[in-house]
Short mmCIF file of C-alpha atoms (C1' of nucleotides) in Angstrom, two decimals:
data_model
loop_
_atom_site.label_atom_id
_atom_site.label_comp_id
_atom_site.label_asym_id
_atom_site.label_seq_id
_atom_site.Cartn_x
_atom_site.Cartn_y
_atom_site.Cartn_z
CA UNK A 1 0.00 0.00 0.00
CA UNK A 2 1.40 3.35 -0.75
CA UNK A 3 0.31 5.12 1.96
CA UNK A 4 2.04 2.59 4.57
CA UNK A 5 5.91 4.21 3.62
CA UNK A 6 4.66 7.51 4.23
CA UNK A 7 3.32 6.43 7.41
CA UNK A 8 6.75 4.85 9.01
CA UNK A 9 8.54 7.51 8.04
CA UNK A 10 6.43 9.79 10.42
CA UNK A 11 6.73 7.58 13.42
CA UNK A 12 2.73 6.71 13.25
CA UNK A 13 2.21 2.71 12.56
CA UNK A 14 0.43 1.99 9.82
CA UNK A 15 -2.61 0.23 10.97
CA UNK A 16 -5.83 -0.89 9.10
CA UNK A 17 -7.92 2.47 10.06
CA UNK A 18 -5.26 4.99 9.66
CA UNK A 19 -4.14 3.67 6.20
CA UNK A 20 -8.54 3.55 5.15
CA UNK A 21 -8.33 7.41 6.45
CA UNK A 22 -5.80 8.36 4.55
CA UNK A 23 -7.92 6.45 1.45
CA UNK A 24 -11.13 9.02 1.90
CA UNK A 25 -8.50 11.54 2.52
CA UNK A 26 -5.99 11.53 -0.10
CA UNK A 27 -7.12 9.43 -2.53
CA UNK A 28 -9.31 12.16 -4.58
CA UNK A 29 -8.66 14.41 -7.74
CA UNK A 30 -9.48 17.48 -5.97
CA UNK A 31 -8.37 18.53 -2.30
CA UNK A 32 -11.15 19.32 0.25
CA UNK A 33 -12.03 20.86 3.17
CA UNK A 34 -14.19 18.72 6.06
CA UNK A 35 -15.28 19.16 9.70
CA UNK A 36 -14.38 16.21 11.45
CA UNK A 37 -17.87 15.34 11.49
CA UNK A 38 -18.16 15.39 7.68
CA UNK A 39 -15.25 13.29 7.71
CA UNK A 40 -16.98 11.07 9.85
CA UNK A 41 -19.95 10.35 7.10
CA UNK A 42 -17.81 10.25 4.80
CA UNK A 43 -15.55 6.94 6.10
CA UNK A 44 -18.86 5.58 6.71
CA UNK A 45 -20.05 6.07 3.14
CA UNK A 46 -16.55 4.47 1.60
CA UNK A 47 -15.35 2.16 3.99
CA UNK A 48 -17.10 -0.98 5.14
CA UNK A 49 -15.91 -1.76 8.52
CA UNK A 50 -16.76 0.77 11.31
CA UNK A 51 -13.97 3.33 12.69
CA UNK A 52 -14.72 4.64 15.97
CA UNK A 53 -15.00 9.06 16.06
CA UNK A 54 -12.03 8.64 18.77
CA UNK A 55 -9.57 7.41 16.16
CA UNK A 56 -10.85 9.85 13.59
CA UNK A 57 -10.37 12.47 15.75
CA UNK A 58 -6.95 10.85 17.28
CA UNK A 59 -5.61 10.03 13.55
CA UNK A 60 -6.67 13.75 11.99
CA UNK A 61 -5.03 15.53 14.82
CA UNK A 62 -1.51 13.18 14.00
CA UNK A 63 -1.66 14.03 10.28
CA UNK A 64 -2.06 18.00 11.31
CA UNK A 65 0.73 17.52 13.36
CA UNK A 66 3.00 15.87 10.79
CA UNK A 67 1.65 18.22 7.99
CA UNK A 68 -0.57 16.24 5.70
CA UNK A 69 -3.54 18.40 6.94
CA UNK A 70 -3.95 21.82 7.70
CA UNK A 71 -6.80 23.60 10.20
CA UNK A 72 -7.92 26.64 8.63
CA UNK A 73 -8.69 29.30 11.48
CA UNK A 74 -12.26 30.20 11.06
CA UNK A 75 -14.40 31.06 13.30
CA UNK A 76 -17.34 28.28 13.50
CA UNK A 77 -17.95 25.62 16.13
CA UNK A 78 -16.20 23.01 14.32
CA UNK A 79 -12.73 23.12 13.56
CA UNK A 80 -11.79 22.78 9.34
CA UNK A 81 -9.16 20.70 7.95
CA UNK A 82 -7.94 21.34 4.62
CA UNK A 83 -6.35 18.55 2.63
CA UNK A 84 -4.69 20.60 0.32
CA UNK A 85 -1.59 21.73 2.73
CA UNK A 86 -0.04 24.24 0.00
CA UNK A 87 -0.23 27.61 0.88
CA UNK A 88 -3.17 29.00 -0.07
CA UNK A 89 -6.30 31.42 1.63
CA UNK A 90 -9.90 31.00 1.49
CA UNK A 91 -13.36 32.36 0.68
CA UNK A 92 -15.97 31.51 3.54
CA UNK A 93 -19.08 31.55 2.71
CA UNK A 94 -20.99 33.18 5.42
CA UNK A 95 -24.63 32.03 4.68
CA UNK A 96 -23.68 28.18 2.92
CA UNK A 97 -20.93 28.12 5.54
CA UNK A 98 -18.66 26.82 2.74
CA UNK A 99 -14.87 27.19 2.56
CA UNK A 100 -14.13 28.26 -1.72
CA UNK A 101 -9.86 27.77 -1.95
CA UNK A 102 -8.09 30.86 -3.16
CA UNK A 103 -5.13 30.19 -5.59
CA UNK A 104 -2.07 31.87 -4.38
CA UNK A 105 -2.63 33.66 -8.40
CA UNK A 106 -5.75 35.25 -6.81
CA UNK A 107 -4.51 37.62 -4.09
CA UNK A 108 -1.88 39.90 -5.10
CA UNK A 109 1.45 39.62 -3.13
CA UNK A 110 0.92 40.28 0.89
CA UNK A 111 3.57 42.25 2.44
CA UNK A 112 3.85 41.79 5.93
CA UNK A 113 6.35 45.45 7.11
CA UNK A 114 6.34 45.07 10.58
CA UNK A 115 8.72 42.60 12.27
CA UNK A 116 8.84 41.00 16.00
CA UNK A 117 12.23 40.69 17.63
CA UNK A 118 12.84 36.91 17.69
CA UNK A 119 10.06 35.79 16.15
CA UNK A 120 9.57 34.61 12.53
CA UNK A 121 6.81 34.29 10.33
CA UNK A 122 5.28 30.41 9.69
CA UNK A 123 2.29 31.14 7.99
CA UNK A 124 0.20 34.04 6.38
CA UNK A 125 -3.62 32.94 6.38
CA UNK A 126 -6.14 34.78 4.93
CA UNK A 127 -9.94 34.52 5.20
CA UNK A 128 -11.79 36.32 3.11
CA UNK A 129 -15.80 36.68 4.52
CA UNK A 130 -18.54 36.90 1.59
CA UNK A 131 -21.68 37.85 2.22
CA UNK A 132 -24.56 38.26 -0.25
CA UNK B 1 -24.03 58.55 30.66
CA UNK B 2 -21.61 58.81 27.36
CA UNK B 3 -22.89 54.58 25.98
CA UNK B 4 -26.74 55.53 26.60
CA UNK B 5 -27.02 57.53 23.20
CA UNK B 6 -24.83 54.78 21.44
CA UNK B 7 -27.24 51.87 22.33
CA UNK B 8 -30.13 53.48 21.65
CA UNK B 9 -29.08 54.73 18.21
CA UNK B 10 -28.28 51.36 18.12
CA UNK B 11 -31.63 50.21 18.62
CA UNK B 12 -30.17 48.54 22.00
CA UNK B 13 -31.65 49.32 25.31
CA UNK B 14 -29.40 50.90 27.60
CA UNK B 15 -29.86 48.49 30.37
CA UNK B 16 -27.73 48.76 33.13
CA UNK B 17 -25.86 45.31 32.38
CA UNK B 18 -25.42 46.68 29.01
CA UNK B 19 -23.75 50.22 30.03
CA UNK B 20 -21.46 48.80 32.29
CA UNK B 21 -20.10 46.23 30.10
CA UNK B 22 -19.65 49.50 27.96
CA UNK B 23 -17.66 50.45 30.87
CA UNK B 24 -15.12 47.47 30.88
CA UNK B 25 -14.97 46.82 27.09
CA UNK B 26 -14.67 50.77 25.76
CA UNK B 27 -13.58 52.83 28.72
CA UNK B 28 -9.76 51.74 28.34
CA UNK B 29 -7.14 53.84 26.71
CA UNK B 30 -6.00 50.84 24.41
CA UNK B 31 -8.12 48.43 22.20
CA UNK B 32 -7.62 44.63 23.50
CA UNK B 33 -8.67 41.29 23.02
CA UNK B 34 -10.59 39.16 24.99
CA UNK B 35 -12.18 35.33 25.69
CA UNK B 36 -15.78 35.32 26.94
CA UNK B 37 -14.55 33.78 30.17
CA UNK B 38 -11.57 36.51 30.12
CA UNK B 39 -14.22 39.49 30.28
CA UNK B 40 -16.33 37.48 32.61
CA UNK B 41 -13.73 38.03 34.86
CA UNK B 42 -12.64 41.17 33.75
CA UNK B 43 -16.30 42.06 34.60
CA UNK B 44 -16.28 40.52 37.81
CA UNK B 45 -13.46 42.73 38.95
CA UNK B 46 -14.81 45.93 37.80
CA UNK B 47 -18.64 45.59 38.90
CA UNK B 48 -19.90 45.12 42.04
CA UNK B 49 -23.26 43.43 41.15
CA UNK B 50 -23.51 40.68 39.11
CA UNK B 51 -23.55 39.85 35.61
CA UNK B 52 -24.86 36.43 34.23
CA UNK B 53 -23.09 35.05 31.88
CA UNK B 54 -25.96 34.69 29.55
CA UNK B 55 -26.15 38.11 29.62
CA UNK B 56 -22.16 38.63 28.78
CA UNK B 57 -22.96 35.94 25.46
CA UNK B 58 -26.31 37.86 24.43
CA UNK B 59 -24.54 41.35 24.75
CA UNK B 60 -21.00 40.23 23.61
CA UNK B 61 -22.80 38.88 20.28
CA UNK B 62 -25.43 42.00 19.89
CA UNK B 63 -21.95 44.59 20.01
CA UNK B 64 -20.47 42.13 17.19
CA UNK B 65 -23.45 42.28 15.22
CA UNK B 66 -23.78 46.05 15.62
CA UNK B 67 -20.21 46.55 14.58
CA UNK B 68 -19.10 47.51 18.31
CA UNK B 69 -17.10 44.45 18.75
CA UNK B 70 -14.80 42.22 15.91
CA UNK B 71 -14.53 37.85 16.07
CA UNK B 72 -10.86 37.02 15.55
CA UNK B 73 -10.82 34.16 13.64
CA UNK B 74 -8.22 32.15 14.53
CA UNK B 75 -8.31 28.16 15.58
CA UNK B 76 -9.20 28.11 19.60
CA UNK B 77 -11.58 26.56 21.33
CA UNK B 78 -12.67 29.64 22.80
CA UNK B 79 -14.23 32.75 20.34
CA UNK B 80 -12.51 35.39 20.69
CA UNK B 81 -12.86 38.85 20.21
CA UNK B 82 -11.89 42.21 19.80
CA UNK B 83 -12.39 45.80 20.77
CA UNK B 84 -10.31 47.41 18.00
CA UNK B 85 -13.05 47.29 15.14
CA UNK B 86 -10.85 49.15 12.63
CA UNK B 87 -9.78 47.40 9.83
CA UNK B 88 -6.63 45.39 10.80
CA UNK B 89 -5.06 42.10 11.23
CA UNK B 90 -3.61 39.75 13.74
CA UNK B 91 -0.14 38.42 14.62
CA UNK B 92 -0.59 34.91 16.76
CA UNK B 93 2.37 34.17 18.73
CA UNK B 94 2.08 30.31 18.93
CA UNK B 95 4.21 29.99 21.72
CA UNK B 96 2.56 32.52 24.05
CA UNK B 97 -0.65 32.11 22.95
CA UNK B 98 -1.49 35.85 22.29
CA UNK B 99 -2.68 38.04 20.11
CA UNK B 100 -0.96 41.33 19.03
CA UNK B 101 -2.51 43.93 16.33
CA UNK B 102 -1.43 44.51 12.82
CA UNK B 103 -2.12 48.18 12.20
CA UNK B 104 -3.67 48.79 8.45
CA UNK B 105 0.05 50.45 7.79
CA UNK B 106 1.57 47.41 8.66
CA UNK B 107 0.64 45.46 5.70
CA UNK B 108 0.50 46.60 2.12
CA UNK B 109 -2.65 47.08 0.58
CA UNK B 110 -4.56 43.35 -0.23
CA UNK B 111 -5.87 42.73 -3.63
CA UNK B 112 -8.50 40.00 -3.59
CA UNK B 113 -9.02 39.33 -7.58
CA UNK B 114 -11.43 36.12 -7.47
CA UNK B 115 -14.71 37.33 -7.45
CA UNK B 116 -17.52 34.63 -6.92
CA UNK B 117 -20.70 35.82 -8.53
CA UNK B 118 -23.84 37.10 -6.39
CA UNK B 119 -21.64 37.33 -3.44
CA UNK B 120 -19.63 40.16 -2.41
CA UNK B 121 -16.51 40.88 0.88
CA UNK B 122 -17.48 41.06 4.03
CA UNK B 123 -14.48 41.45 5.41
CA UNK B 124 -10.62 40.11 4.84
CA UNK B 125 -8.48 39.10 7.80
CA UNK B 126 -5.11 38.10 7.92
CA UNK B 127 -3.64 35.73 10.74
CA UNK B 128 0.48 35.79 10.74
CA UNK B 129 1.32 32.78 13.02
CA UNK B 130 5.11 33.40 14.48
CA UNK B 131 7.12 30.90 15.70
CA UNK B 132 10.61 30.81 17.25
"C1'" DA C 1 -48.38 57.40 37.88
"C1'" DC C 2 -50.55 53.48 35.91
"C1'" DA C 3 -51.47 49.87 32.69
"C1'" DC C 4 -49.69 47.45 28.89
"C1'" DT C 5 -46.36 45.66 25.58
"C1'" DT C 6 -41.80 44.50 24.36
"C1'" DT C 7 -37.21 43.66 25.43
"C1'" DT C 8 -33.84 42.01 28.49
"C1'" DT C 9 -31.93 39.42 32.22
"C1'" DT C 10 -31.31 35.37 34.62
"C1'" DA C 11 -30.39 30.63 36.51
"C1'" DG C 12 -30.33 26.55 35.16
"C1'" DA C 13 -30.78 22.96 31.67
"C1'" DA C 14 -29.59 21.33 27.19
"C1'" DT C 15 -26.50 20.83 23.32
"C1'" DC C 16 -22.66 19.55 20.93
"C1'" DA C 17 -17.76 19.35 19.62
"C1'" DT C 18 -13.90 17.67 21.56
"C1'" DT C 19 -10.91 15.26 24.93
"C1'" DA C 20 -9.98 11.86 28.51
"C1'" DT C 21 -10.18 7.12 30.24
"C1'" DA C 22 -8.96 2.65 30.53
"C1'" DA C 23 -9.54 -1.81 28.70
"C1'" DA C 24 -8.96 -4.64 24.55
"C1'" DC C 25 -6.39 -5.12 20.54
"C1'" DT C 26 -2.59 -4.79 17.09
"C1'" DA C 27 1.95 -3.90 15.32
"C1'" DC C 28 6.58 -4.30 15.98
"C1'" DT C 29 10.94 -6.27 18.10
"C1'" DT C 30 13.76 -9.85 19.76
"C1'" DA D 1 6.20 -16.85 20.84
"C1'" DA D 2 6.64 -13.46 24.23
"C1'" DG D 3 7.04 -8.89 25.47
"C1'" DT D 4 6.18 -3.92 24.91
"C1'" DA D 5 4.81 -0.04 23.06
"C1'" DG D 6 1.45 2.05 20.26
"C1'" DT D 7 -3.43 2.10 18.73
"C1'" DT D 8 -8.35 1.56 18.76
"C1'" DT D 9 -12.56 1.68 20.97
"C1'" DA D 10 -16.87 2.67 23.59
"C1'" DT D 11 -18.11 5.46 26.81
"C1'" DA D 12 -17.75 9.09 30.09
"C1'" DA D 13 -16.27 13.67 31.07
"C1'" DT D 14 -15.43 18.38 29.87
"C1'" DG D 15 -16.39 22.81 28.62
"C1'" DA D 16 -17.94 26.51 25.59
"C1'" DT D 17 -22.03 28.00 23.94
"C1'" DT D 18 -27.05 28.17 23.30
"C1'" DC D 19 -31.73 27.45 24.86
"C1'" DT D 20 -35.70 27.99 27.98
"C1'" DA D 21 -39.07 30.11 30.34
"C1'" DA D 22 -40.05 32.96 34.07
"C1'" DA D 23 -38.98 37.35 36.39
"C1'" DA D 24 -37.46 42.03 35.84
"C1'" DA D 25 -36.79 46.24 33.47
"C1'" DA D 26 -37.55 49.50 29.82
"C1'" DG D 27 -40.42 51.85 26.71
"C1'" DT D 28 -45.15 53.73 25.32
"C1'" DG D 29 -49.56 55.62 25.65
"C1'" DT D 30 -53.14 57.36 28.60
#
DNA sequence: ACACTTTTTTAGAATCATTATAAACTACTT
DNA sequence: AAGTAGTTTATAATGATTCTAAAAAAGTGT
């Protein structure tokens, strides 16, 4: 299986559930975003045997940490993941409370003047609201 | 009392809850940000009767949607908010957990060029994450 | 001031996402 | 095969937020 490598080389074992999340996860044409609870339906839908919502939550919170997924700070009482861990901004959707991907192409360069002593910059997020 | 004309223009009653959360969330000298259970306390300190917290969440909520108070969107499991409502963005220190303001000046101007039909920009937020 | 309507406050209950627990199970090592 | 360390699981616990419905306060008209 070709998700089992990449799953040693992080340090996580490669068991039965983790290797059917990463399946629904990273097996698809198009990245997507998902509330762990979306993700939830979703393994249901494509995978036969049942994974409990502790290891989805346990296993999505490991693949954030090693960098396959990305939370995307919004404001909404479930926490986003992104699967698409490029860097990138989003639309959000304020009424369909739907996350639209921005191509880096479609914001113009961000320029970020002011510095803090002993800090550096990891990430530049952008969310951009839309309302109708 | 300085909040009473605000509120009412507001279509808000100037209850007494109401103008002495004013109190604690405008009468400072600089804009800050703040966890419900941070001004609950905050509140606690400054007032001597008491507040209920439902009261905090309904008036906390009413200021957003009135434009009095801005959600930070950033990944937390608390909301939180803040009292500077002038367009400008947010520095996260991930090792101290805190929040410092980006003034307008500090980052160059941000050209959104996607445009997704019927909608239009509420708002655009930037989050710089810093690290070590 | 009084009566009446509407809004607001409140304590407590309910909700719901997320995390903790601890026992059973699985993967890896020797 | 045995040992151990990591993982999964159901379920309970947590904790922020929202809901409820009754009491209180504010606004309005007389």
């Amino acid at each position: 299986m070709k998700y089992t490598e990449k799953l040693r080389n992080s340090g996580l074992r490669p068991t039965k559930q983790r290797l059917q999340i990463c399946e629904v996860l990273f097996e698809t044409e198009k990245t997507f975003h998902f509330t762990i609870n979306e993700l939830s339906l979703k393994i249901k839908k494509q995978i036969d045997n049942k994974i409990s919502l502790a290891t989805i939550y346990n296993t999505v919170h490991a693949f954030e940490k090693k960098g396959y997924l990305k939370q995307i700070p919004i404001n909404s009482n479930e926490t986003y993941f992104d699967t698409n861990v490029s860097d990138h901004h989003h639309f959000y959707d304020l009424k369909k409370e739907k996350l639209i991907d921005l191509e880096n192409a479609d914001v113009g360069p961000i320029d970020i003047k002011r510095k803090i002593d002993g800090k550096k910059i990891k990430s530049v997020e952008i969310l951009v609201k839309l309302e109708d």
